Amino acid sequence: MSAYFPYKRSALALFISSACMFPVAAETENERTELAVEPSQMVQGGAGLIQTPTARMRDEGAFAASYTDNGEYRFWSVSLQLYDWMEATARYTDVRTRLYSDVDSFSGDQTLKDKGLDVKFRLWKESYYLPDISVGFRDFGGTGFFESEYVNASKSIGPFDIHLGVGWGYLGTASDFTNPFCEFRESFCERPTGFSGEGGKIDYDQFFKGSAAIFGGIEYQTPWEPLTLKLEFEGNDYTQDRAGVLEQDSRWNVGAVYRLDNFDFSLNYQRGNTVGFGVTYRFNMNTITQLKFDKPPKSLMARRAPETIDEVDKSRLYNTLYRSGGFALTDANITEKEATFYGTQYAYRDQDEAIERIGRIAAAELPDSVETYHVIDNSGGLPMVDTQIDAEAFIDAARYESLEADITQTYTRTAPSEEIIDAYDASNIEGLFYSADFFFTQSFGNPEDFYLYQTGLILSGGYSVNNKLSFISSMRVTLLDNFDQFNFLVDNEETSVPRVRTRVREYVTENPIGLDTAFAHYQDSVGENLFGQVYGGYLETMFAGVGGELLYRPVDSHFAFGIDLNYVKQRDPYSKLATIDYEAITGHASVYYRPPFLEDTQITASVGQFLAKDKGVNIDFAKRFDSGIIVGAYAAFTDVSSEEYGEGSFTKGFYISIPSDLFLLQPSKGRGSFPWVPIARDGGQMLRRPVRLIDTTEVRSPFFD
């Protein structure tokens, strides 16, 4: 697809922009700070008018969750502005005129539910003469209910926002003119019907094919600030809808949006015969913050440092590092020239804030003879990063002794030297440990109940022999779930793919309190920037076995490389300790990459053999916003065909990771993850290893921290 964009940019962008060059005296691009009409959600989710999208993009990180009621359809959608040039939308559609399946006894009273994904890219940003120009793909990875492609343009003129576009597929069924791409290739004249496999596949062979139609409209920001009015001309004639052929008395739709704080309330009249309404909740993931009650970093303006090392109050120093620096010490070495602090940062997610606080505390408590402060971040008891602070330069910057003072220029992050590692006394790592964590799993779109969930606690504990060898166990305690409604029982069904995940009902309902993991774990640094681990035991809810991993990860590098190999046996869902006959070798070679051209983005590609012995690649894409919120998506492509895989065609899922300090009044480094797996089948499934080196070495190149 990437090879296709340059053509659209040169040909289609010029086609649409030529129709939208309005001779108006608008502000220049530098003068215009924001649009008079703020983009709002359309019926199916995403920035748009009523039924049709616009070329507009919102601010990066903008998030909107919507519910709309639209006659034969109800829509639940979430839309996210991943970048200022890319919008993504996920949607569930309730088709009121259809049952869930053709089998009445299976459907019950559940109406047909469908999920869809949309994406839109901006090709050109609005300037003095040219409009915003975007290209979009609607319902491109689902069953094709609303599958469409479009190119459109948007131009702001005072309180008006004017939109014009060309649509194919669902947005082009009115067939206003011959598809312009027919001039280039005859295959574009007809659009293939239906969808491939069991849904979930991207039908590239349908893009920009078949009939085409014009759509567009006008938005008007009224003098009353909360109210926006909309007039729209559709490109769909409703003859090919999944709800059936719908009566359309007019292609013109009208609507209004009323804004109240973070909510948008919409009302519209469509097709000349249908009233619709909806509500949207919106906020910005990039800018959302939480008020904190926290002491400011220690001031050095009236610094009164001790004269010699012997005068240092070590007890006060160490306690202050914990209370005010968020740094839990495990060891410290202070000499006349250097001070080295080993520990873990538990409070401050921002590295610069964490180091400044620690540096100010050290500068206040240590004499001028100490030239360097070493802050050694540990993980799992192993030294990971040495932040070396130039004491004199730091003190000058912290006391603002020059206008150019920049504290971040007074320290560097490096891998710990052999001397630093050898000097570390890890004896206090030995002993018992325990923790309690919240877990939450969910599934949407099932025939028994649209929403299935499971939530509870994971109680973990163990014993550390030293900072390398540990014995760890966890219990999963289900507090609430409704998986007892999951009556689509295939527990003994023979399938073409081994049942490595689809027996989930048995594992969930048979073990409300169960042994989640119990394993031995050994880790160590095995070379410069190279880490290794081995483990064995009950590794996750469904599998036991043994395995190992190597990871190469330099400090603050855009790259990391890892390989893991595991031998596993499937656990018996009806016994807490027994296993069944199925066994497999599974493992992957993984590349972790943060492209400099995509800010705050991490892409992971893992190639290897999965639990069902299928071979292929799993790709994970994660975007981090300034607030610390991370949204991600993953997909696995293996040699299991879409027919063998079943509904969904291939494994895919989404997740959102939220820092706990967005809900707390005190700084915190914890976070919670909320997954969304549309349909879980057996192909492309990875072992959920209890410890991953990419996680334990996170401090070397923070992304999730």
mmCIF file with all atom_site columns, N, CA and C in Angstrom, residues 54-90:
data_model
loop_
_atom_site.group_PDB
_atom_site.id
_atom_site.type_symbol
_atom_site.label_atom_id
_atom_site.label_alt_id
_atom_site.label_comp_id
_atom_site.label_asym_id
_atom_site.label_entity_id
_atom_site.label_seq_id
_atom_site.pdbx_PDB_ins_code
_atom_site.Cartn_x
_atom_site.Cartn_y
_atom_site.Cartn_z
_atom_site.occupancy
_atom_site.B_iso_or_equiv
_atom_site.pdbx_formal_charge
_atom_site.auth_seq_id
_atom_site.auth_comp_id
_atom_site.auth_asym_id
_atom_site.auth_atom_id
_atom_site.pdbx_PDB_model_num
ATOM 1   N N  . THR A 1 54 ? -15.026 13.828 6.295  1.00 0.00 ? 54 THR A N  1
ATOM 2   C CA . THR A 1 54 ? -14.380 15.024 5.776  1.00 0.00 ? 54 THR A CA 1
ATOM 3   C C  . THR A 1 54 ? -12.879 14.785 5.746  1.00 0.00 ? 54 THR A C  1
ATOM 4   N N  . ALA A 1 55 ? -12.145 15.741 5.194  1.00 0.00 ? 55 ALA A N  1
ATOM 5   C CA . ALA A 1 55 ? -10.685 15.617 5.135  1.00 0.00 ? 55 ALA A CA 1
ATOM 6   C C  . ALA A 1 55 ? -10.029 16.063 6.430  1.00 0.00 ? 55 ALA A C  1
ATOM 7   N N  . ARG A 1 56 ? -10.808 16.545 7.377  1.00 0.00 ? 56 ARG A N  1
ATOM 8   C CA . ARG A 1 56 ? -10.254 17.148 8.584  1.00 0.00 ? 56 ARG A CA 1
ATOM 9   C C  . ARG A 1 56 ? -9.577  16.137 9.501  1.00 0.00 ? 56 ARG A C  1
ATOM 10  N N  . MET A 1 57 ? -8.520  16.618 10.152 1.00 0.00 ? 57 MET A N  1
ATOM 11  C CA . MET A 1 57 ? -7.847  15.896 11.223 1.00 0.00 ? 57 MET A CA 1
ATOM 12  C C  . MET A 1 57 ? -7.931  16.749 12.487 1.00 0.00 ? 57 MET A C  1
ATOM 13  N N  . ARG A 1 58 ? -8.039  16.082 13.630 1.00 0.00 ? 58 ARG A N  1
ATOM 14  C CA . ARG A 1 58 ? -8.040  16.798 14.898 1.00 0.00 ? 58 ARG A CA 1
ATOM 15  C C  . ARG A 1 58 ? -6.618  16.839 15.459 1.00 0.00 ? 58 ARG A C  1
ATOM 16  N N  . ASP A 1 59 ? -6.460  17.417 16.628 1.00 0.00 ? 59 ASP A N  1
ATOM 17  C CA . ASP A 1 59 ? -5.139  17.484 17.243 1.00 0.00 ? 59 ASP A CA 1
ATOM 18  C C  . ASP A 1 59 ? -4.647  16.071 17.559 1.00 0.00 ? 59 ASP A C  1
ATOM 19  N N  . GLU A 1 60 ? -3.340  15.876 17.476 1.00 0.00 ? 60 GLU A N  1
ATOM 20  C CA . GLU A 1 60 ? -2.767  14.572 17.788 1.00 0.00 ? 60 GLU A CA 1
ATOM 21  C C  . GLU A 1 60 ? -3.168  14.148 19.198 1.00 0.00 ? 60 GLU A C  1
ATOM 22  N N  . GLY A 1 61 ? -3.596  12.902 19.320 1.00 0.00 ? 61 GLY A N  1
ATOM 23  C CA . GLY A 1 61 ? -4.035  12.376 20.605 1.00 0.00 ? 61 GLY A CA 1
ATOM 24  C C  . GLY A 1 61 ? -5.517  12.530 20.863 1.00 0.00 ? 61 GLY A C  1
ATOM 25  N N  . ALA A 1 62 ? -6.239  13.236 19.996 1.00 0.00 ? 62 ALA A N  1
ATOM 26  C CA . ALA A 1 62 ? -7.674  13.423 20.197 1.00 0.00 ? 62 ALA A CA 1
ATOM 27  C C  . ALA A 1 62 ? -8.383  12.073 20.165 1.00 0.00 ? 62 ALA A C  1
ATOM 28  N N  . PHE A 1 63 ? -9.233  11.838 21.152 1.00 0.00 ? 63 PHE A N  1
ATOM 29  C CA . PHE A 1 63 ? -9.959  10.574 21.295 1.00 0.00 ? 63 PHE A CA 1
ATOM 30  C C  . PHE A 1 63 ? -11.439 10.880 21.408 1.00 0.00 ? 63 PHE A C  1
ATOM 31  N N  . ALA A 1 64 ? -12.260 10.104 20.726 1.00 0.00 ? 64 ALA A N  1
ATOM 32  C CA . ALA A 1 64 ? -13.710 10.290 20.789 1.00 0.00 ? 64 ALA A CA 1
ATOM 33  C C  . ALA A 1 64 ? -14.389 8.929  20.848 1.00 0.00 ? 64 ALA A C  1
ATOM 34  N N  . ALA A 1 65 ? -15.294 8.751  21.797 1.00 0.00 ? 65 ALA A N  1
ATOM 35  C CA . ALA A 1 65 ? -16.113 7.545  21.902 1.00 0.00 ? 65 ALA A CA 1
ATOM 36  C C  . ALA A 1 65 ? -17.560 7.950  21.666 1.00 0.00 ? 65 ALA A C  1
ATOM 37  N N  . SER A 1 66 ? -18.227 7.270  20.732 1.00 0.00 ? 66 SER A N  1
ATOM 38  C CA . SER A 1 66 ? -19.556 7.706  20.300 1.00 0.00 ? 66 SER A CA 1
ATOM 39  C C  . SER A 1 66 ? -20.557 6.568  20.317 1.00 0.00 ? 66 SER A C  1
ATOM 40  N N  . TYR A 1 67 ? -21.813 6.953  20.562 1.00 0.00 ? 67 TYR A N  1
ATOM 41  C CA . TYR A 1 67 ? -22.965 6.078  20.332 1.00 0.00 ? 67 TYR A CA 1
ATOM 42  C C  . TYR A 1 67 ? -23.937 6.849  19.459 1.00 0.00 ? 67 TYR A C  1
ATOM 43  N N  . THR A 1 68 ? -24.396 6.224  18.369 1.00 0.00 ? 68 THR A N  1
ATOM 44  C CA . THR A 1 68 ? -25.382 6.862  17.504 1.00 0.00 ? 68 THR A CA 1
ATOM 45  C C  . THR A 1 68 ? -26.502 5.881  17.201 1.00 0.00 ? 68 THR A C  1
ATOM 46  N N  . ASP A 1 69 ? -27.724 6.393  17.156 1.00 0.00 ? 69 ASP A N  1
ATOM 47  C CA . ASP A 1 69 ? -28.913 5.621  16.828 1.00 0.00 ? 69 ASP A CA 1
ATOM 48  C C  . ASP A 1 69 ? -29.434 6.153  15.507 1.00 0.00 ? 69 ASP A C  1
ATOM 49  N N  . ASN A 1 70 ? -29.552 5.246  14.524 1.00 0.00 ? 70 ASN A N  1
ATOM 50  C CA . ASN A 1 70 ? -29.751 5.694  13.157 1.00 0.00 ? 70 ASN A CA 1
ATOM 51  C C  . ASN A 1 70 ? -30.735 4.774  12.432 1.00 0.00 ? 70 ASN A C  1
ATOM 52  N N  . GLY A 1 71 ? -31.972 4.703  12.929 1.00 0.00 ? 71 GLY A N  1
ATOM 53  C CA . GLY A 1 71 ? -32.977 3.874  12.287 1.00 0.00 ? 71 GLY A CA 1
ATOM 54  C C  . GLY A 1 71 ? -32.656 2.402  12.375 1.00 0.00 ? 71 GLY A C  1
ATOM 55  N N  . GLU A 1 72 ? -32.278 1.811  11.258 1.00 0.00 ? 72 GLU A N  1
ATOM 56  C CA . GLU A 1 72 ? -31.995 0.372  11.203 1.00 0.00 ? 72 GLU A CA 1
ATOM 57  C C  . GLU A 1 72 ? -30.682 0.003  11.869 1.00 0.00 ? 72 GLU A C  1
ATOM 58  N N  . TYR A 1 73 ? -29.825 0.997  12.139 1.00 0.00 ? 73 TYR A N  1
ATOM 59  C CA . TYR A 1 73 ? -28.497 0.739  12.687 1.00 0.00 ? 73 TYR A CA 1
ATOM 60  C C  . TYR A 1 73 ? -28.290 1.470  14.011 1.00 0.00 ? 73 TYR A C  1
ATOM 61  N N  . ARG A 1 74 ? -27.496 0.839  14.848 1.00 0.00 ? 74 ARG A N  1
ATOM 62  C CA . ARG A 1 74 ? -26.894 1.524  16.000 1.00 0.00 ? 74 ARG A CA 1
ATOM 63  C C  . ARG A 1 74 ? -25.388 1.323  15.904 1.00 0.00 ? 74 ARG A C  1
ATOM 64  N N  . PHE A 1 75 ? -24.639 2.368  16.219 1.00 0.00 ? 75 PHE A N  1
ATOM 65  C CA . PHE A 1 75 ? -23.183 2.312  16.101 1.00 0.00 ? 75 PHE A CA 1
ATOM 66  C C  . PHE A 1 75 ? -22.526 2.674  17.434 1.00 0.00 ? 75 PHE A C  1
ATOM 67  N N  . TRP A 1 76 ? -21.524 1.869  17.826 1.00 0.00 ? 76 TRP A N  1
ATOM 68  C CA . TRP A 1 76 ? -20.609 2.224  18.910 1.00 0.00 ? 76 TRP A CA 1
ATOM 69  C C  . TRP A 1 76 ? -19.237 2.381  18.261 1.00 0.00 ? 76 TRP A C  1
ATOM 70  N N  . SER A 1 77 ? -18.591 3.495  18.460 1.00 0.00 ? 77 SER A N  1
ATOM 71  C CA . SER A 1 77 ? -17.307 3.712  17.788 1.00 0.00 ? 77 SER A CA 1
ATOM 72  C C  . SER A 1 77 ? -16.338 4.443  18.703 1.00 0.00 ? 77 SER A C  1
ATOM 73  N N  . VAL A 1 78 ? -15.053 4.200  18.467 1.00 0.00 ? 78 VAL A N  1
ATOM 74  C CA . VAL A 1 78 ? -13.990 4.980  19.096 1.00 0.00 ? 78 VAL A CA 1
ATOM 75  C C  . VAL A 1 78 ? -13.069 5.440  17.979 1.00 0.00 ? 78 VAL A C  1
ATOM 76  N N  . SER A 1 79 ? -12.675 6.691  18.060 1.00 0.00 ? 79 SER A N  1
ATOM 77  C CA . SER A 1 79 ? -11.823 7.279  17.037 1.00 0.00 ? 79 SER A CA 1
ATOM 78  C C  . SER A 1 79 ? -10.629 7.927  17.716 1.00 0.00 ? 79 SER A C  1
ATOM 79  N N  . LEU A 1 80 ? -9.433  7.733  17.140 1.00 0.00 ? 80 LEU A N  1
ATOM 80  C CA . LEU A 1 80 ? -8.209  8.243  17.742 1.00 0.00 ? 80 LEU A CA 1
ATOM 81  C C  . LEU A 1 80 ? -7.336  8.877  16.675 1.00 0.00 ? 80 LEU A C  1
ATOM 82  N N  . GLN A 1 81 ? -6.855  10.073 16.978 1.00 0.00 ? 81 GLN A N  1
ATOM 83  C CA . GLN A 1 81 ? -5.905  10.754 16.103 1.00 0.00 ? 81 GLN A CA 1
ATOM 84  C C  . GLN A 1 81 ? -4.510  10.303 16.512 1.00 0.00 ? 81 GLN A C  1
ATOM 85  N N  . LEU A 1 82 ? -4.007  9.251  15.849 1.00 0.00 ? 82 LEU A N  1
ATOM 86  C CA . LEU A 1 82 ? -2.704  8.695  16.210 1.00 0.00 ? 82 LEU A CA 1
ATOM 87  C C  . LEU A 1 82 ? -1.587  9.696  15.955 1.00 0.00 ? 82 LEU A C  1
ATOM 88  N N  . TYR A 1 83 ? -1.623  10.333 14.799 1.00 0.00 ? 83 TYR A N  1
ATOM 89  C CA . TYR A 1 83 ? -0.681  11.397 14.444 1.00 0.00 ? 83 TYR A CA 1
ATOM 90  C C  . TYR A 1 83 ? -1.511  12.549 13.875 1.00 0.00 ? 83 TYR A C  1
ATOM 91  N N  . ASP A 1 84 ? -0.892  13.698 13.694 1.00 0.00 ? 84 ASP A N  1
ATOM 92  C CA . ASP A 1 84 ? -1.692  14.801 13.163 1.00 0.00 ? 84 ASP A CA 1
ATOM 93  C C  . ASP A 1 84 ? -2.101  14.560 11.718 1.00 0.00 ? 84 ASP A C  1
ATOM 94  N N  . TRP A 1 85 ? -1.555  13.492 11.088 1.00 0.00 ? 85 TRP A N  1
ATOM 95  C CA . TRP A 1 85 ? -1.889  13.163 9.706  1.00 0.00 ? 85 TRP A CA 1
ATOM 96  C C  . TRP A 1 85 ? -2.603  11.817 9.562  1.00 0.00 ? 85 TRP A C  1
ATOM 97  N N  . MET A 1 86 ? -2.950  11.160 10.678 1.00 0.00 ? 86 MET A N  1
ATOM 98  C CA . MET A 1 86 ? -3.569  9.842  10.602 1.00 0.00 ? 86 MET A CA 1
ATOM 99  C C  . MET A 1 86 ? -4.642  9.676  11.660 1.00 0.00 ? 86 MET A C  1
ATOM 100 N N  . GLU A 1 87 ? -5.833  9.283  11.215 1.00 0.00 ? 87 GLU A N  1
ATOM 101 C CA . GLU A 1 87 ? -6.954  9.011  12.114 1.00 0.00 ? 87 GLU A CA 1
ATOM 102 C C  . GLU A 1 87 ? -7.361  7.550  11.973 1.00 0.00 ? 87 GLU A C  1
ATOM 103 N N  . ALA A 1 88 ? -7.630  6.893  13.098 1.00 0.00 ? 88 ALA A N  1
ATOM 104 C CA . ALA A 1 88 ? -8.076  5.496  13.090 1.00 0.00 ? 88 ALA A CA 1
ATOM 105 C C  . ALA A 1 88 ? -9.383  5.387  13.859 1.00 0.00 ? 88 ALA A C  1
ATOM 106 N N  . THR A 1 89 ? -10.284 4.553  13.358 1.00 0.00 ? 89 THR A N  1
ATOM 107 C CA . THR A 1 89 ? -11.596 4.376  13.985 1.00 0.00 ? 89 THR A CA 1
ATOM 108 C C  . THR A 1 89 ? -11.920 2.892  14.063 1.00 0.00 ? 89 THR A C  1
ATOM 109 N N  . ALA A 1 90 ? -12.409 2.452  15.217 1.00 0.00 ? 90 ALA A N  1
ATOM 110 C CA . ALA A 1 90 ? -12.926 1.095  15.397 1.00 0.00 ? 90 ALA A CA 1
ATOM 111 C C  . ALA A 1 90 ? -14.407 1.207  15.720 1.00 0.00 ? 90 ALA A C  1
#
